[in-house]
Coordinates of C-alpha atoms in Angstrom, one line a residue:
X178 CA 0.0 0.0 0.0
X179 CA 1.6 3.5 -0.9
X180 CA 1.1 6.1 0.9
X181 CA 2.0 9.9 0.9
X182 CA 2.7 12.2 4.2
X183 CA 2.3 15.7 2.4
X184 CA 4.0 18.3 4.7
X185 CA 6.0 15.2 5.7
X186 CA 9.2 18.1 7.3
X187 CA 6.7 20.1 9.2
X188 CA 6.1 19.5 13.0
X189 CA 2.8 17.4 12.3
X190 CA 4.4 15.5 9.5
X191 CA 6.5 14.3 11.7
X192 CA 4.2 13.1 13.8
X193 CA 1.9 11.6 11.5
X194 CA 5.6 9.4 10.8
X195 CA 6.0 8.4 14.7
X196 CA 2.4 7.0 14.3
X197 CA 2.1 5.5 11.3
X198 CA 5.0 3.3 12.6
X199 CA 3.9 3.1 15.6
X200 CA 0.4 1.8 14.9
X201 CA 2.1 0.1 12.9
X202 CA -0.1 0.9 9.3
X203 CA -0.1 -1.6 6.9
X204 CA 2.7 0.8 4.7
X205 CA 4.6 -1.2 1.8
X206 CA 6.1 2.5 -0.1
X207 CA 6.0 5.4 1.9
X208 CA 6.2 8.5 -0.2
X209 CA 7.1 11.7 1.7
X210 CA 5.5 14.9 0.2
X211 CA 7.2 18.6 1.2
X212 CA 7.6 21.9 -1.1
X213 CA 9.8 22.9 -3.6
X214 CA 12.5 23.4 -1.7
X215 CA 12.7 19.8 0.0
X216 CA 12.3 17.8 -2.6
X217 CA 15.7 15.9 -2.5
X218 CA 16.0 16.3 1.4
X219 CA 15.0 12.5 3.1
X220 CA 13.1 11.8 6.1
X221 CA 13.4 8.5 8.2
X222 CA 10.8 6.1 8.7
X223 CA 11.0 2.7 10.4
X224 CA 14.7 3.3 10.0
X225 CA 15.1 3.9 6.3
X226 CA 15.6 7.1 4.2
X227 CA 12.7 8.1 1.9
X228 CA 13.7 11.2 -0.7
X229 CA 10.9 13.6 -0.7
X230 CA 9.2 14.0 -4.3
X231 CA 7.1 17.2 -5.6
X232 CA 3.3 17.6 -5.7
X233 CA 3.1 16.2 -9.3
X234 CA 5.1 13.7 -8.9
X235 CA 3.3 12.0 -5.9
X236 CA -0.4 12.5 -7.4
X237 CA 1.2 10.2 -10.8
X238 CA 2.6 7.6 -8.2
X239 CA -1.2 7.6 -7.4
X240 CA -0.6 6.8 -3.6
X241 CA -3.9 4.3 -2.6
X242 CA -4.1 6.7 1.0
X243 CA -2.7 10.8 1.4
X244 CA -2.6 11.9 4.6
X245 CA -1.8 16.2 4.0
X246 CA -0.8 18.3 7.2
X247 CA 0.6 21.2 4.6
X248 CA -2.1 24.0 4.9
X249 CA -5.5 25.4 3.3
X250 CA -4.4 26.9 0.4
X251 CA -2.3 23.5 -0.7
X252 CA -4.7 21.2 0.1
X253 CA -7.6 23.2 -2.1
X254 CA -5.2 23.1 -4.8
X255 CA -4.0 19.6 -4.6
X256 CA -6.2 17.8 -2.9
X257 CA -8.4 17.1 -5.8
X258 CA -6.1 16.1 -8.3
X259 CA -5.1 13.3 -5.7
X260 CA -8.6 12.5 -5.4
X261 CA -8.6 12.3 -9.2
X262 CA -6.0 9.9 -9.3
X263 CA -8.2 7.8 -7.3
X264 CA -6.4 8.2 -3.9
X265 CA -8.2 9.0 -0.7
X266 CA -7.1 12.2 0.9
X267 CA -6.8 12.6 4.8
X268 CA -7.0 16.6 4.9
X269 CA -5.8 18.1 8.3
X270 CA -6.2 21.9 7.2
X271 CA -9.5 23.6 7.7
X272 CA -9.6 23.6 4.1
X273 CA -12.5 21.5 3.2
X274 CA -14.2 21.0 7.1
X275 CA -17.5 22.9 6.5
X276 CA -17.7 22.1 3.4
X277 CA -20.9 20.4 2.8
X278 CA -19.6 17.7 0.4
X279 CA -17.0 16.1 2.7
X280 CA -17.4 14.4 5.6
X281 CA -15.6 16.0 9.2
X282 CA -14.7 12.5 11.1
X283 CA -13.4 11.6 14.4
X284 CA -13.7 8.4 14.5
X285 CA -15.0 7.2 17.6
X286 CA -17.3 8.9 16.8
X287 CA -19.0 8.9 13.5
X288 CA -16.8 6.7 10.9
X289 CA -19.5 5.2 10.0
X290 CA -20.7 8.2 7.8
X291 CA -17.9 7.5 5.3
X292 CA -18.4 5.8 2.1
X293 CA -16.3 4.4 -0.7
X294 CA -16.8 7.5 -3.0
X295 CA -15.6 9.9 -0.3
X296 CA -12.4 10.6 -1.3
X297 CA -11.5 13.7 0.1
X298 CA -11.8 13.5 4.2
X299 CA -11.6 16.1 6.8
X300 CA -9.6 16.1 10.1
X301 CA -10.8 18.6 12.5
X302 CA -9.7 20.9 14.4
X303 CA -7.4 20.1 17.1
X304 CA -9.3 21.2 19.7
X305 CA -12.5 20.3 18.4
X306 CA -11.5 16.6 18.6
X307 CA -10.6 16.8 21.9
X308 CA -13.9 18.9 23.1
X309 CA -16.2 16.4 20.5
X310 CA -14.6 13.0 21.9
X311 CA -16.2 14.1 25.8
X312 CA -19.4 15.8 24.4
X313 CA -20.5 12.6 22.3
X314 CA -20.9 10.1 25.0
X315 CA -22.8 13.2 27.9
X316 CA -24.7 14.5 24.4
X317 CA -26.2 10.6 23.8
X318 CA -27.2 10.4 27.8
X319 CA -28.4 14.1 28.2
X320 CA -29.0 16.0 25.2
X321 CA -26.5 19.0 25.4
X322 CA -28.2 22.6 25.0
X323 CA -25.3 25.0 25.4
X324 CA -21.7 25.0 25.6
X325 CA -19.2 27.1 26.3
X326 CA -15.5 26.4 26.0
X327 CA -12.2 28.6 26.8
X328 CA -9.2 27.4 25.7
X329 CA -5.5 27.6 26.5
X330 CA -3.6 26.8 23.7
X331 CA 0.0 25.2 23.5
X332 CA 2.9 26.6 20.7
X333 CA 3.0 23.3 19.0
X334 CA -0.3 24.3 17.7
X335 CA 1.3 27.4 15.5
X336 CA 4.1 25.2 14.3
X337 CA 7.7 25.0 14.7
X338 CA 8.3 28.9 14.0
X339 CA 6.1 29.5 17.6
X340 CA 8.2 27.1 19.6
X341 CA 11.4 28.5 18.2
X342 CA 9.8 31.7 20.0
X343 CA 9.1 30.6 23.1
X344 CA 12.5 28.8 23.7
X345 CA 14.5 31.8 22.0
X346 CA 12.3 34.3 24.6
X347 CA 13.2 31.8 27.9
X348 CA 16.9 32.0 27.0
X349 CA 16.5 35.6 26.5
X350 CA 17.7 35.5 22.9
X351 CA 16.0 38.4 20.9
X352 CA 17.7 37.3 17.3
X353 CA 14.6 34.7 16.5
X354 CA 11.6 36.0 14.5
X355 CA 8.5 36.4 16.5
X356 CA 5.5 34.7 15.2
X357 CA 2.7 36.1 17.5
X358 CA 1.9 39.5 17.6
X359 CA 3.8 39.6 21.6
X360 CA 6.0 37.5 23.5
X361 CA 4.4 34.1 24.8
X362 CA 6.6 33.7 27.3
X363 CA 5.3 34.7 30.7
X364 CA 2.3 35.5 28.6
X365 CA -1.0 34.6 27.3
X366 CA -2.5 35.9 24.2
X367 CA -6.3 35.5 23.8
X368 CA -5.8 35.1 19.9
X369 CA -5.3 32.0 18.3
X370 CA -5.5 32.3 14.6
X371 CA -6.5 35.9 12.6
X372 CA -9.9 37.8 13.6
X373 CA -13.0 37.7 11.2
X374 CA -15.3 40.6 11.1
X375 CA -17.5 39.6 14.2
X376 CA -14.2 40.2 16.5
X377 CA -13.9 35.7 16.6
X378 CA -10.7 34.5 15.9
X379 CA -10.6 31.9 13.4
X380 CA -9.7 29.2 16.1
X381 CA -12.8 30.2 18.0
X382 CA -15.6 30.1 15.0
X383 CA -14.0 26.5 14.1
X384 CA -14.9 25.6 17.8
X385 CA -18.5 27.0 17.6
X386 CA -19.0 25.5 14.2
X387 CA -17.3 22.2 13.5
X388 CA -18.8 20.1 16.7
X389 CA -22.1 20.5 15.5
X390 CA -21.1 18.6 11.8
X391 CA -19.4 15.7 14.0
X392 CA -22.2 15.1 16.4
X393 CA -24.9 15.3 14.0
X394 CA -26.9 17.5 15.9
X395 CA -27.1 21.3 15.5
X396 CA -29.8 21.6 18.4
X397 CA -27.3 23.0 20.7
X398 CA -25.4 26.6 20.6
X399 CA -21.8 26.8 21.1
X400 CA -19.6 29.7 22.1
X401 CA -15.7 29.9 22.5
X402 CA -12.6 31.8 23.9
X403 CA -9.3 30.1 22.7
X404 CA -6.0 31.7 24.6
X405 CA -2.7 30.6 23.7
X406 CA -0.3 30.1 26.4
X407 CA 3.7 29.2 26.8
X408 CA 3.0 25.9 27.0
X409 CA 5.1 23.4 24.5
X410 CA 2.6 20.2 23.7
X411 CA -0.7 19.8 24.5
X412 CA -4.5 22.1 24.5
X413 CA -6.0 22.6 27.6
X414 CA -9.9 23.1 28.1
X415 CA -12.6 24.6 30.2
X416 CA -15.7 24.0 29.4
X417 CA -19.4 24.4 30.9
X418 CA -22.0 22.1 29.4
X419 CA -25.7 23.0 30.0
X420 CA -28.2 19.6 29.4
X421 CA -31.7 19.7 28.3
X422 CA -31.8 16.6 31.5
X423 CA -30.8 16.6 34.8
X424 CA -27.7 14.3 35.3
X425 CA -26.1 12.4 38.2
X426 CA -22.4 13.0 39.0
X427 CA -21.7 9.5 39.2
X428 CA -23.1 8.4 36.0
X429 CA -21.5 11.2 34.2
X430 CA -18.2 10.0 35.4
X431 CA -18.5 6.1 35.1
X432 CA -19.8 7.0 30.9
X433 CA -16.8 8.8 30.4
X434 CA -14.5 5.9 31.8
X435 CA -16.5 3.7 29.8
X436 CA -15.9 6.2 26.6
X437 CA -13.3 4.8 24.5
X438 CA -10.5 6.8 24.2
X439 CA -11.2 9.1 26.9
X440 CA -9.2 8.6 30.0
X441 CA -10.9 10.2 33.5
X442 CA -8.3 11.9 35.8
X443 CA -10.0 12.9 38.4
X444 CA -8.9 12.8 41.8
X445 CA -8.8 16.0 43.4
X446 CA -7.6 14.9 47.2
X447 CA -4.7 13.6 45.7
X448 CA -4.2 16.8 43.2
X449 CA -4.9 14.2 40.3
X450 CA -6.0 16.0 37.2
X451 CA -5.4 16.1 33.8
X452 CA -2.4 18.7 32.1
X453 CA -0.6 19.5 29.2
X454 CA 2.7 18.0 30.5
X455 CA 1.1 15.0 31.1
X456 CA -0.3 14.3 28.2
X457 CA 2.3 15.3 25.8
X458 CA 3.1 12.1 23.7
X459 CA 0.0 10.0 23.9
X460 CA -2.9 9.6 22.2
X461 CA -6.2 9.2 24.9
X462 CA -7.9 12.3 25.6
X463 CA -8.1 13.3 29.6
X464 CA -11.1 14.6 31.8
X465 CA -11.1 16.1 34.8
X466 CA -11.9 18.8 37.3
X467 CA -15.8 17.2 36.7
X468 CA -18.1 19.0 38.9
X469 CA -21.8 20.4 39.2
X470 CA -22.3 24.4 38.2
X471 CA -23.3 25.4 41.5
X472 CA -24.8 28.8 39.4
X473 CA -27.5 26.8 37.5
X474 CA -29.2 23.9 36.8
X475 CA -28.6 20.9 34.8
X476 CA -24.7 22.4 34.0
X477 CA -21.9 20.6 34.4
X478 CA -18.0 22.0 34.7
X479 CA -15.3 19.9 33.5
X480 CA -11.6 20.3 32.0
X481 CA -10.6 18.1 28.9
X482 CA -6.5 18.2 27.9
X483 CA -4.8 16.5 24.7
X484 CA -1.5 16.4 22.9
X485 CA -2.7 18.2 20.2
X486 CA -0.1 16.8 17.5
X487 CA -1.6 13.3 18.4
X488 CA -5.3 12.9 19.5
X489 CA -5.7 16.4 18.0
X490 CA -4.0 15.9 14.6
X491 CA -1.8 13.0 13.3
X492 CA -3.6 10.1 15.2
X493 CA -6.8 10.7 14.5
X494 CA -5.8 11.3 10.8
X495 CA -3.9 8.0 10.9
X496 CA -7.0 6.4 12.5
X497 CA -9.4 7.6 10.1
X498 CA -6.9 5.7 7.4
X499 CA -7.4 2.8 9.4
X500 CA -10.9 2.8 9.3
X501 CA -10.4 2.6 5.3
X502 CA -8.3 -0.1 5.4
X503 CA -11.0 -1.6 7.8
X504 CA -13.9 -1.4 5.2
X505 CA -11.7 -2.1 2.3
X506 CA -12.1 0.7 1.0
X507 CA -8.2 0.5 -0.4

């Protein structure tokens, strides 16, 4: 089975690498994808060199599976003349999301709305995923009516230009090019992404929008805050869910343990909760911090953390994949 990792040098190319051998994907020619300027260069997998190709030249090797981490404008552009070549297309850009022709998956959660002829897939936002893979399973038992999510973003999630930043700014080194519109360091900046014209940030409108496409349900309402912060690996999440039923603690915690996964952390008299720095590196979702709203009714408090590189971005591209080799689809 050939497949392409487009954006194979960039920090979630990478990843989507590590994982692919790690989950060991049924891989028989890897064909690393990168701009102009890399073609020639070689990245390692399983412990050989692969020599990164162009564009073109990957679409006529028609790859069976591409899995594209290389942004929006690349994707719209390329995308379909994989798609034409008959290859399925694993897009992690925001590029085709809300589109109503392609299909937003996570797949724990709705895989089963993919079909043969869909050969152009979304990954969602990181920190949709993340929010989506502890809604599902409450939204099934309760019927959510309103959310409302803040969240506090790690570098990793900008790319490799952002964490040069913050290292450069903790060693005090003023030489490296500044990403963000301040210093992160010792800092928090409630923008992730460029504004629109209703004063949302990008990061934020993908929050209120895209959970609504994976759950199936647009019955509830949605609103978000997303904050990045100096942290290097892993989203962070607090969020208030409001239910159409009343709930019981207990229950809420035991389906989430149950939720596959979805790992409950929550052990407050013994400070056990979930964090960034914890859950750099692996692929569960963690939920803590799960409490009552003692301000209203029928609301619940929690706090949801992932490595956003993994869960949030090269895992569940990898997994959607899977679920194609799964159904013979490829």
């Amino acid at each position: 089975m050939k497949v392409a990792v487009v954006g194979a040098t960039g920090m979630v190319g990478q990843v989507m690498l590590k994982v692919l051998e790690e989950r060991n994907f049924p891989v028989t020619e890897l064909i690393p994808v990168a701009s102009e300027k890399s073609v020639g260069k070689t990245v390692n997998y399983k412990g050989k060199d692969y020599s990164i190709v162009s564009m073109q030249d990957a679409v006529e090797m028609k790859p069976a599976i591409a899995i594209f981490s290389a942004g929006g404008g690349t994707s719209l552009d390329w995308s379909p003349k994989f798609a034409e070549a008959g290859t399925f297309v694993v897009d992690n850009s925001s590029a085709w999301r809300m589109d109503p022709t392609k299909k937003l998956v996570v797949p724990e959660i709705n895989a089963n709305v993919l079909e043969k002829e869909d050969k152009i897939i979304a990954n969602p936002n990181c920190s949709t995923i993340q929010l989506v893979m502890v809604l599902h399973p409450l939204n099934q038992k309760y019927d959510v009516k309103r959310v409302i999510v803040s969240t506090y973003q790690s570098v990793t999630g900008t790319g490799k230009n952002a964490v040069d930043q913050l290292n450069a700014e903790i060693k005090g080194d003023d030489s490296v090019a500044k990403v963000y519109p301040y210093e992160i360091f010792k800092n928090a900046l409630p923008q992730c992404d460029v504004f629109s014209d209703d004063d949302y940030t990008k990061e934020e409108l993908k929050l209120m929008k895209e959970p609504k496409k994976i759950l199936g349900d647009d019955t509830f309402s949605l609103t978000a805050t997303a904050v990045r912060v100096p942290v290097q690996g892993g989203h962070s999440e607090s969020v208030n869910i409001e239910f159409e039923n009343e709930f019981d603690l207990a229950d809420v915690k035991k389906i989430l343990s149950e939720t596959p996964g979805v790992i409950v952390m929550d052990d407050v008299e013994n400070n056990i909760y979930p964090m960034p720095l914890y859950s750099e590196g692996k692929d569960e979702v963690f939920v803590g911090r799960i409490r009552r709203d003692k301000s209203q009714p029928k609301t619940l408090n929690l706090w949801i953390v992932a490595d956003n590189l993994r869960k949030g971005a090269a895992t569940n591209a990898v997994q959607i994949a899977e679920y194609l080799v799964q159904k013979e689809f490829v």
